[in-house]
């Protein structure tokens, strides 16, 4: 399908919907300078074993490997600004078209763009928890300190290693957030996938829940996904370019 026609079609789906829900992944934040995990050029997975550096088991064995690996991502995340795609989703919420964002991202850029109902399936850097006594701390000052001195954050109460509240491989998704996201997916009549390979389970079950409950599926992703065949509209382009175009159509049709 011609991209311009697809863009107009997505705009009319959003305008006519009662409950559009966005499901976002790392690809929505690449235009903000944060690499996704699967692009061949970013190198975040190339020199490491994900099960060693980014799993709960690996973290408990060797937190230094996790912290060394996460260092560049944390720096980029703290420096990043929301881009046009985040801004459009925030505006669609304010206009009453979008009822929620379900995100796999840990970068907090949706909230910084002004979105208020954001379900962060894979956690975030705003908080961090001691792996020994489970005391929770504000995460951002700890992260800034770590970026300044590269020392693994330690609990002031018990000396245990502190872990950011991001979900590692082998870790349960936060149950209340997952349930709320599943509920939003059930209520959605349009699900807008933006910048996700849809390869990470159980997050990738969310679009399936939405389509089973009758939602139209729109995929905006640079590369093809295994879900493209099930989608009503697929656009393989940069989300930060496509979403503002969709927005112009939505506003024209008001
Ligand atoms: P992914 O890396 O598996 O896939 C990203 C997809 O986005 C790719 O298919 C790519 O083609 C597409 N893409 C890249 N740039 C795009 C753009 N400008 N416009 C449209 N599409 C674009 O990402 P995922 O599906 O989110 O799964 C990866 C996991 O890694 C998630 O769990 C996520 O939590 C985590 N992660 C998060 C961040 C972040 O918070 N920004 C960054 C990297 C990884």
mmCIF file of C-alpha atoms and ligand atoms in Angstrom:
data_model
loop_
_atom_site.group_PDB
_atom_site.id
_atom_site.type_symbol
_atom_site.label_atom_id
_atom_site.label_comp_id
_atom_site.label_asym_id
_atom_site.label_seq_id
_atom_site.Cartn_x
_atom_site.Cartn_y
_atom_site.Cartn_z
ATOM 1 C CA UNK A 1 0.000 0.000 0.000
ATOM 2 C CA UNK A 2 1.184 3.515 -0.815
ATOM 3 C CA UNK A 3 2.524 5.180 2.357
ATOM 4 C CA UNK A 4 0.475 8.341 1.995
ATOM 5 C CA UNK A 5 -2.739 6.296 1.704
ATOM 6 C CA UNK A 6 -1.681 4.191 4.703
ATOM 7 C CA UNK A 7 -1.034 7.352 6.731
ATOM 8 C CA UNK A 8 -4.479 8.739 5.878
ATOM 9 C CA UNK A 9 -6.033 5.384 6.760
ATOM 10 C CA UNK A 10 -4.346 5.303 10.185
ATOM 11 C CA UNK A 11 -5.510 8.866 10.849
ATOM 12 C CA UNK A 12 -9.096 7.943 10.130
ATOM 13 C CA UNK A 13 -8.881 4.812 12.284
ATOM 14 C CA UNK A 14 -7.625 6.940 15.187
ATOM 15 C CA UNK A 15 -10.198 9.659 14.644
ATOM 16 C CA UNK A 16 -13.078 7.172 14.504
ATOM 17 C CA UNK A 17 -11.881 5.077 17.446
ATOM 18 C CA UNK A 18 -13.224 5.246 20.983
ATOM 19 C CA UNK A 19 -10.083 3.807 22.525
ATOM 20 C CA UNK A 20 -6.750 3.841 20.733
ATOM 21 C CA UNK A 21 -3.887 2.269 22.698
ATOM 22 C CA UNK A 22 -0.237 2.664 21.678
ATOM 23 C CA UNK A 23 2.261 -0.142 22.237
ATOM 24 C CA UNK A 24 5.797 1.163 21.913
ATOM 25 C CA UNK A 25 9.297 -0.285 21.827
ATOM 26 C CA UNK A 26 12.884 0.801 21.537
ATOM 27 C CA UNK A 27 12.366 1.987 17.926
ATOM 28 C CA UNK A 28 10.313 4.998 19.027
ATOM 29 C CA UNK A 29 13.355 6.277 20.923
ATOM 30 C CA UNK A 30 16.080 5.723 18.301
ATOM 31 C CA UNK A 31 15.391 9.207 16.824
ATOM 32 C CA UNK A 32 16.148 10.510 20.353
ATOM 33 C CA UNK A 33 19.588 8.897 20.131
ATOM 34 C CA UNK A 34 18.930 5.751 22.222
ATOM 35 C CA UNK A 35 19.808 2.657 20.172
ATOM 36 C CA UNK A 36 17.421 -0.284 20.018
ATOM 37 C CA UNK A 37 18.844 -3.631 21.058
ATOM 38 C CA UNK A 38 18.590 -5.419 17.756
ATOM 39 C CA UNK A 39 20.131 -2.950 15.329
ATOM 40 C CA UNK A 40 23.409 -4.313 14.062
ATOM 41 C CA UNK A 41 25.272 -1.032 14.495
ATOM 42 C CA UNK A 42 24.660 -0.202 18.151
ATOM 43 C CA UNK A 43 26.844 -2.994 19.526
ATOM 44 C CA UNK A 44 24.974 -3.325 22.814
ATOM 45 C CA UNK A 45 24.543 -7.072 22.437
ATOM 46 C CA UNK A 46 27.432 -7.892 20.139
ATOM 47 C CA UNK A 47 30.282 -8.172 22.618
ATOM 48 C CA UNK A 48 28.292 -9.551 25.548
ATOM 49 C CA UNK A 49 26.216 -12.539 26.518
ATOM 50 C CA UNK A 50 22.746 -11.100 27.361
ATOM 51 C CA UNK A 51 22.171 -13.886 29.876
ATOM 52 C CA UNK A 52 25.311 -12.817 31.730
ATOM 53 C CA UNK A 53 24.931 -9.048 31.732
ATOM 54 C CA UNK A 54 21.187 -8.479 31.545
ATOM 55 C CA UNK A 55 19.608 -11.335 33.463
ATOM 56 C CA UNK A 56 18.637 -11.410 37.130
ATOM 57 C CA UNK A 57 20.810 -14.480 37.636
ATOM 58 C CA UNK A 58 23.764 -12.740 35.956
ATOM 59 C CA UNK A 59 23.193 -9.584 38.005
ATOM 60 C CA UNK A 60 23.335 -11.546 41.253
ATOM 61 C CA UNK A 61 26.532 -13.327 40.147
ATOM 62 C CA UNK A 62 28.321 -10.319 38.718
ATOM 63 C CA UNK A 63 26.661 -6.890 39.102
ATOM 64 C CA UNK A 64 29.792 -5.201 37.717
ATOM 65 C CA UNK A 65 29.172 -6.803 34.274
ATOM 66 C CA UNK A 66 25.611 -5.401 34.253
ATOM 67 C CA UNK A 67 26.716 -1.948 35.355
ATOM 68 C CA UNK A 68 29.544 -1.792 32.779
ATOM 69 C CA UNK A 69 27.128 -2.825 30.037
ATOM 70 C CA UNK A 70 24.324 -0.456 31.083
ATOM 71 C CA UNK A 71 26.662 2.547 31.476
ATOM 72 C CA UNK A 72 26.369 3.890 27.879
ATOM 73 C CA UNK A 73 22.596 3.218 27.761
ATOM 74 C CA UNK A 74 22.083 5.036 31.066
ATOM 75 C CA UNK A 75 24.085 8.040 29.868
ATOM 76 C CA UNK A 76 22.134 8.229 26.590
ATOM 77 C CA UNK A 77 18.836 7.805 28.450
ATOM 78 C CA UNK A 78 19.507 10.634 30.885
ATOM 79 C CA UNK A 79 20.635 12.955 28.063
ATOM 80 C CA UNK A 80 17.838 12.069 25.599
ATOM 81 C CA UNK A 81 14.925 14.323 24.730
ATOM 82 C CA UNK A 82 11.497 13.138 23.542
ATOM 83 C CA UNK A 83 11.170 13.249 19.761
ATOM 84 C CA UNK A 84 8.278 14.038 17.420
ATOM 85 C CA UNK A 85 6.821 10.525 17.772
ATOM 86 C CA UNK A 86 6.630 10.748 21.592
ATOM 87 C CA UNK A 87 5.143 14.249 21.253
ATOM 88 C CA UNK A 88 2.405 13.095 18.862
ATOM 89 C CA UNK A 89 1.323 10.305 21.236
ATOM 90 C CA UNK A 90 1.170 12.799 24.112
ATOM 91 C CA UNK A 91 -0.943 15.146 21.988
ATOM 92 C CA UNK A 92 -3.295 12.350 20.909
ATOM 93 C CA UNK A 93 -3.895 11.598 24.599
ATOM 94 C CA UNK A 94 -4.688 15.266 25.320
ATOM 95 C CA UNK A 95 -7.080 15.348 22.351
ATOM 96 C CA UNK A 96 -8.914 12.341 23.847
ATOM 97 C CA UNK A 97 -7.997 9.868 21.096
ATOM 98 C CA UNK A 98 -5.439 7.792 22.990
ATOM 99 C CA UNK A 99 -6.440 6.104 26.257
ATOM 100 C CA UNK A 100 -3.046 4.646 27.210
ATOM 101 C CA UNK A 101 0.505 3.881 26.182
ATOM 102 C CA UNK A 102 1.939 0.453 26.920
ATOM 103 C CA UNK A 103 5.702 0.629 26.565
ATOM 104 C CA UNK A 104 8.602 -1.781 26.740
ATOM 105 C CA UNK A 105 10.967 1.168 27.077
ATOM 106 C CA UNK A 106 12.773 2.071 30.250
ATOM 107 C CA UNK A 107 13.756 5.571 29.088
ATOM 108 C CA UNK A 108 10.794 7.540 30.552
ATOM 109 C CA UNK A 109 10.552 9.654 27.372
ATOM 110 C CA UNK A 110 6.763 9.247 27.078
ATOM 111 C CA UNK A 111 6.227 10.916 30.448
ATOM 112 C CA UNK A 112 8.733 13.624 29.573
ATOM 113 C CA UNK A 113 6.766 14.280 26.373
ATOM 114 C CA UNK A 114 3.647 14.822 28.520
ATOM 115 C CA UNK A 115 1.853 11.471 28.325
ATOM 116 C CA UNK A 116 0.154 10.660 31.610
ATOM 117 C CA UNK A 117 -1.131 7.085 31.362
ATOM 118 C CA UNK A 118 1.954 5.014 30.568
ATOM 119 C CA UNK A 119 2.306 1.346 31.517
ATOM 120 C CA UNK A 120 6.024 0.540 31.686
ATOM 121 C CA UNK A 121 6.122 -3.233 31.250
ATOM 122 C CA UNK A 122 9.901 -3.451 31.613
ATOM 123 C CA UNK A 123 10.295 -0.975 34.444
ATOM 124 C CA UNK A 124 12.252 2.285 34.501
ATOM 125 C CA UNK A 125 15.259 4.065 36.003
ATOM 126 C CA UNK A 126 13.210 6.301 38.334
ATOM 127 C CA UNK A 127 13.595 3.878 41.224
ATOM 128 C CA UNK A 128 16.155 1.339 42.336
ATOM 129 C CA UNK A 129 15.974 -1.407 44.954
ATOM 130 C CA UNK A 130 18.511 -3.014 47.269
ATOM 131 C CA UNK A 131 18.832 -6.668 46.260
ATOM 132 C CA UNK A 132 19.518 -7.606 49.908
ATOM 133 C CA UNK A 133 17.051 -5.690 52.130
ATOM 134 C CA UNK A 134 14.678 -4.523 49.341
ATOM 135 C CA UNK A 135 14.699 -0.870 50.390
ATOM 136 C CA UNK A 136 13.668 1.279 47.423
ATOM 137 C CA UNK A 137 15.510 4.494 46.530
ATOM 138 C CA UNK A 138 15.006 7.274 43.960
ATOM 139 C CA UNK A 139 16.896 5.884 40.963
ATOM 140 C CA UNK A 140 18.023 8.959 39.085
ATOM 141 C CA UNK A 141 20.436 10.402 41.682
ATOM 142 C CA UNK A 142 21.989 6.930 42.077
ATOM 143 C CA UNK A 143 22.376 6.673 38.317
ATOM 144 C CA UNK A 144 23.968 10.130 38.083
ATOM 145 C CA UNK A 145 26.382 9.167 40.861
ATOM 146 C CA UNK A 146 27.244 5.906 39.098
ATOM 147 C CA UNK A 147 27.827 7.747 35.815
ATOM 148 C CA UNK A 148 30.150 10.138 37.657
ATOM 149 C CA UNK A 149 32.237 7.602 39.601
ATOM 150 C CA UNK A 150 31.439 4.183 37.995
ATOM 151 C CA UNK A 151 31.023 2.698 41.504
ATOM 152 C CA UNK A 152 28.280 0.076 41.875
ATOM 153 C CA UNK A 153 25.515 1.682 43.993
ATOM 154 C CA UNK A 154 25.331 0.182 47.496
ATOM 155 C CA UNK A 155 22.499 0.325 50.029
ATOM 156 C CA UNK A 156 23.219 2.889 52.782
ATOM 157 C CA UNK A 157 21.295 0.680 55.249
ATOM 158 C CA UNK A 158 22.778 -2.775 54.670
ATOM 159 C CA UNK A 159 25.550 -2.401 52.068
ATOM 160 C CA UNK A 160 23.724 -4.643 49.553
ATOM 161 C CA UNK A 161 24.012 -4.042 45.814
ATOM 162 C CA UNK A 162 21.294 -1.765 44.447
ATOM 163 C CA UNK A 163 19.597 -2.644 41.157
ATOM 164 C CA UNK A 164 17.639 -0.164 39.021
ATOM 165 C CA UNK A 165 13.954 -1.104 38.746
ATOM 166 C CA UNK A 166 14.359 -2.247 35.150
ATOM 167 C CA UNK A 167 13.210 -5.758 34.331
ATOM 168 C CA UNK A 168 16.046 -8.144 33.472
ATOM 169 C CA UNK A 169 15.794 -11.470 31.663
ATOM 170 C CA UNK A 170 14.458 -14.079 34.066
ATOM 171 C CA UNK A 171 12.586 -11.490 36.101
ATOM 172 C CA UNK A 172 8.793 -11.264 36.441
ATOM 173 C CA UNK A 173 7.081 -8.308 34.810
ATOM 174 C CA UNK A 174 5.466 -6.018 37.407
ATOM 175 C CA UNK A 175 2.130 -7.768 37.893
ATOM 176 C CA UNK A 176 -0.121 -4.749 38.453
ATOM 177 C CA UNK A 177 1.341 -2.951 35.444
ATOM 178 C CA UNK A 178 0.969 -6.057 33.281
ATOM 179 C CA UNK A 179 -2.673 -6.533 34.349
ATOM 180 C CA UNK A 180 -3.490 -2.876 33.688
ATOM 181 C CA UNK A 181 -1.814 -3.089 30.260
ATOM 182 C CA UNK A 182 -3.751 -6.267 29.401
ATOM 183 C CA UNK A 183 -6.954 -4.552 30.474
ATOM 184 C CA UNK A 184 -6.199 -1.534 28.244
ATOM 185 C CA UNK A 185 -5.462 -3.938 25.361
ATOM 186 C CA UNK A 186 -8.872 -5.586 25.870
ATOM 187 C CA UNK A 187 -10.590 -2.185 25.744
ATOM 188 C CA UNK A 188 -8.668 -0.955 22.688
ATOM 189 C CA UNK A 189 -10.452 -0.679 19.371
ATOM 190 C CA UNK A 190 -7.223 0.437 17.663
ATOM 191 C CA UNK A 191 -3.774 -0.751 18.718
ATOM 192 C CA UNK A 192 -0.920 1.313 17.364
ATOM 193 C CA UNK A 193 2.409 -0.530 17.471
ATOM 194 C CA UNK A 194 5.334 1.879 17.209
ATOM 195 C CA UNK A 195 8.984 0.807 16.962
ATOM 196 C CA UNK A 196 8.919 -2.731 18.281
ATOM 197 C CA UNK A 197 10.221 -5.966 16.770
ATOM 198 C CA UNK A 198 7.494 -7.698 18.856
ATOM 199 C CA UNK A 199 10.010 -10.412 19.668
ATOM 200 C CA UNK A 200 10.154 -9.997 23.447
ATOM 201 C CA UNK A 201 7.575 -12.095 25.327
ATOM 202 C CA UNK A 202 5.364 -11.812 27.301
ATOM 203 C CA UNK A 203 5.077 -8.134 26.224
ATOM 204 C CA UNK A 204 4.457 -9.270 22.643
ATOM 205 C CA UNK A 205 1.250 -11.026 23.817
ATOM 206 C CA UNK A 206 -0.384 -7.628 24.330
ATOM 207 C CA UNK A 207 -1.155 -6.976 20.617
ATOM 208 C CA UNK A 208 -2.577 -10.513 20.390
ATOM 209 C CA UNK A 209 -4.948 -9.763 23.285
ATOM 210 C CA UNK A 210 -6.035 -6.560 21.546
ATOM 211 C CA UNK A 211 -6.733 -8.182 18.175
ATOM 212 C CA UNK A 212 -8.569 -11.113 19.816
ATOM 213 C CA UNK A 213 -10.849 -8.549 21.436
ATOM 214 C CA UNK A 214 -11.533 -6.964 18.053
ATOM 215 C CA UNK A 215 -9.006 -4.106 17.850
ATOM 216 C CA UNK A 216 -7.657 -2.965 14.496
ATOM 217 C CA UNK A 217 -3.882 -3.375 14.410
ATOM 218 C CA UNK A 218 -1.548 -0.704 12.998
ATOM 219 C CA UNK A 219 2.221 -1.324 12.838
ATOM 220 C CA UNK A 220 4.695 1.512 12.330
ATOM 221 C CA UNK A 221 8.154 -0.064 12.336
ATOM 222 C CA UNK A 222 11.241 0.314 10.158
ATOM 223 C CA UNK A 223 11.640 -3.423 9.627
ATOM 224 C CA UNK A 224 9.047 -6.137 8.991
ATOM 225 C CA UNK A 225 7.738 -8.032 12.032
ATOM 226 C CA UNK A 226 6.110 -11.456 12.407
ATOM 227 C CA UNK A 227 2.851 -9.608 13.147
ATOM 228 C CA UNK A 228 2.691 -7.724 9.831
ATOM 229 C CA UNK A 229 0.404 -10.335 8.258
ATOM 230 C CA UNK A 230 -2.214 -9.827 11.005
ATOM 231 C CA UNK A 231 -2.138 -6.026 10.830
ATOM 232 C CA UNK A 232 -4.763 -3.849 9.166
ATOM 233 C CA UNK A 233 -2.168 -1.227 8.206
ATOM 234 C CA UNK A 234 1.646 -1.581 8.133
ATOM 235 C CA UNK A 235 4.063 1.306 7.565
ATOM 236 C CA UNK A 236 7.799 0.547 7.368
ATOM 237 C CA UNK A 237 9.156 4.023 8.015
ATOM 238 C CA UNK A 238 10.677 6.198 10.721
ATOM 239 C CA UNK A 239 8.055 6.744 13.430
ATOM 240 C CA UNK A 240 9.301 10.294 14.086
ATOM 241 C CA UNK A 241 8.479 11.160 10.464
ATOM 242 C CA UNK A 242 5.257 9.176 10.071
ATOM 243 C CA UNK A 243 3.463 10.064 13.317
ATOM 244 C CA UNK A 244 3.535 13.858 12.715
ATOM 245 C CA UNK A 245 2.073 13.199 9.235
ATOM 246 C CA UNK A 246 -0.691 11.083 10.780
ATOM 247 C CA UNK A 247 -1.310 13.886 13.280
ATOM 248 C CA UNK A 248 -1.768 16.425 10.482
ATOM 249 C CA UNK A 249 -4.477 14.227 8.939
ATOM 250 C CA UNK A 250 -6.171 13.717 12.330
ATOM 251 C CA UNK A 251 -6.246 17.488 12.872
ATOM 252 C CA UNK A 252 -7.447 18.191 9.319
ATOM 253 C CA UNK A 253 -10.329 15.786 9.791
ATOM 254 C CA UNK A 254 -11.568 17.469 12.974
HETATM 255 P P1 LIG B 1 13.775 -4.091 19.434
HETATM 256 O O1 LIG B 1 15.163 -3.543 19.566
HETATM 257 O O2 LIG B 1 13.574 -5.549 19.467
HETATM 258 O O3 LIG B 1 13.124 -3.594 18.070
HETATM 259 C C1 LIG B 1 13.088 -2.256 17.712
HETATM 260 C C2 LIG B 1 12.350 -2.157 16.399
HETATM 261 O O4 LIG B 1 12.201 -0.778 16.125
HETATM 262 C C3 LIG B 1 13.128 -2.777 15.231
HETATM 263 O O5 LIG B 1 12.291 -3.723 14.588
HETATM 264 C C4 LIG B 1 13.439 -1.585 14.316
HETATM 265 O O6 LIG B 1 13.246 -1.884 12.953
HETATM 266 C C5 LIG B 1 12.429 -0.559 14.752
HETATM 267 N N1 LIG B 1 12.889 0.817 14.641
HETATM 268 C C6 LIG B 1 14.107 1.329 14.944
HETATM 269 N N2 LIG B 1 14.118 2.657 14.776
HETATM 270 C C7 LIG B 1 12.870 2.996 14.346
HETATM 271 C C8 LIG B 1 12.253 4.215 13.989
HETATM 272 N N3 LIG B 1 12.923 5.386 14.022
HETATM 273 N N4 LIG B 1 10.955 4.203 13.606
HETATM 274 C C9 LIG B 1 10.265 3.025 13.525
HETATM 275 N N5 LIG B 1 10.809 1.833 13.848
HETATM 276 C C10 LIG B 1 12.086 1.825 14.264
HETATM 277 O O7 LIG B 1 12.926 -3.325 20.519
HETATM 278 P P2 LIG B 1 11.739 -3.840 21.421
HETATM 279 O O8 LIG B 1 10.753 -4.562 20.590
HETATM 280 O O9 LIG B 1 11.323 -2.670 22.233
HETATM 281 O O10 LIG B 1 12.407 -4.921 22.384
HETATM 282 C C11 LIG B 1 13.688 -4.669 22.944
HETATM 283 C C12 LIG B 1 13.757 -4.673 24.449
HETATM 284 O O11 LIG B 1 14.852 -3.826 24.800
HETATM 285 C C13 LIG B 1 12.578 -4.104 25.145
HETATM 286 O O12 LIG B 1 12.345 -4.931 26.218
HETATM 287 C C14 LIG B 1 13.023 -2.741 25.683
HETATM 288 O O13 LIG B 1 12.671 -2.648 27.040
HETATM 289 C C15 LIG B 1 14.503 -2.789 25.687
HETATM 290 N N6 LIG B 1 15.139 -1.537 25.214
HETATM 291 C C16 LIG B 1 14.652 -0.324 25.614
HETATM 292 C C17 LIG B 1 15.250 0.843 25.138
HETATM 293 C C18 LIG B 1 14.664 2.160 25.575
HETATM 294 O O14 LIG B 1 14.114 2.239 26.673
HETATM 295 N N7 LIG B 1 14.745 3.192 24.733
HETATM 296 C C19 LIG B 1 16.340 0.799 24.276
HETATM 297 C C20 LIG B 1 16.820 -0.467 23.910
HETATM 298 C C21 LIG B 1 16.197 -1.627 24.374
#
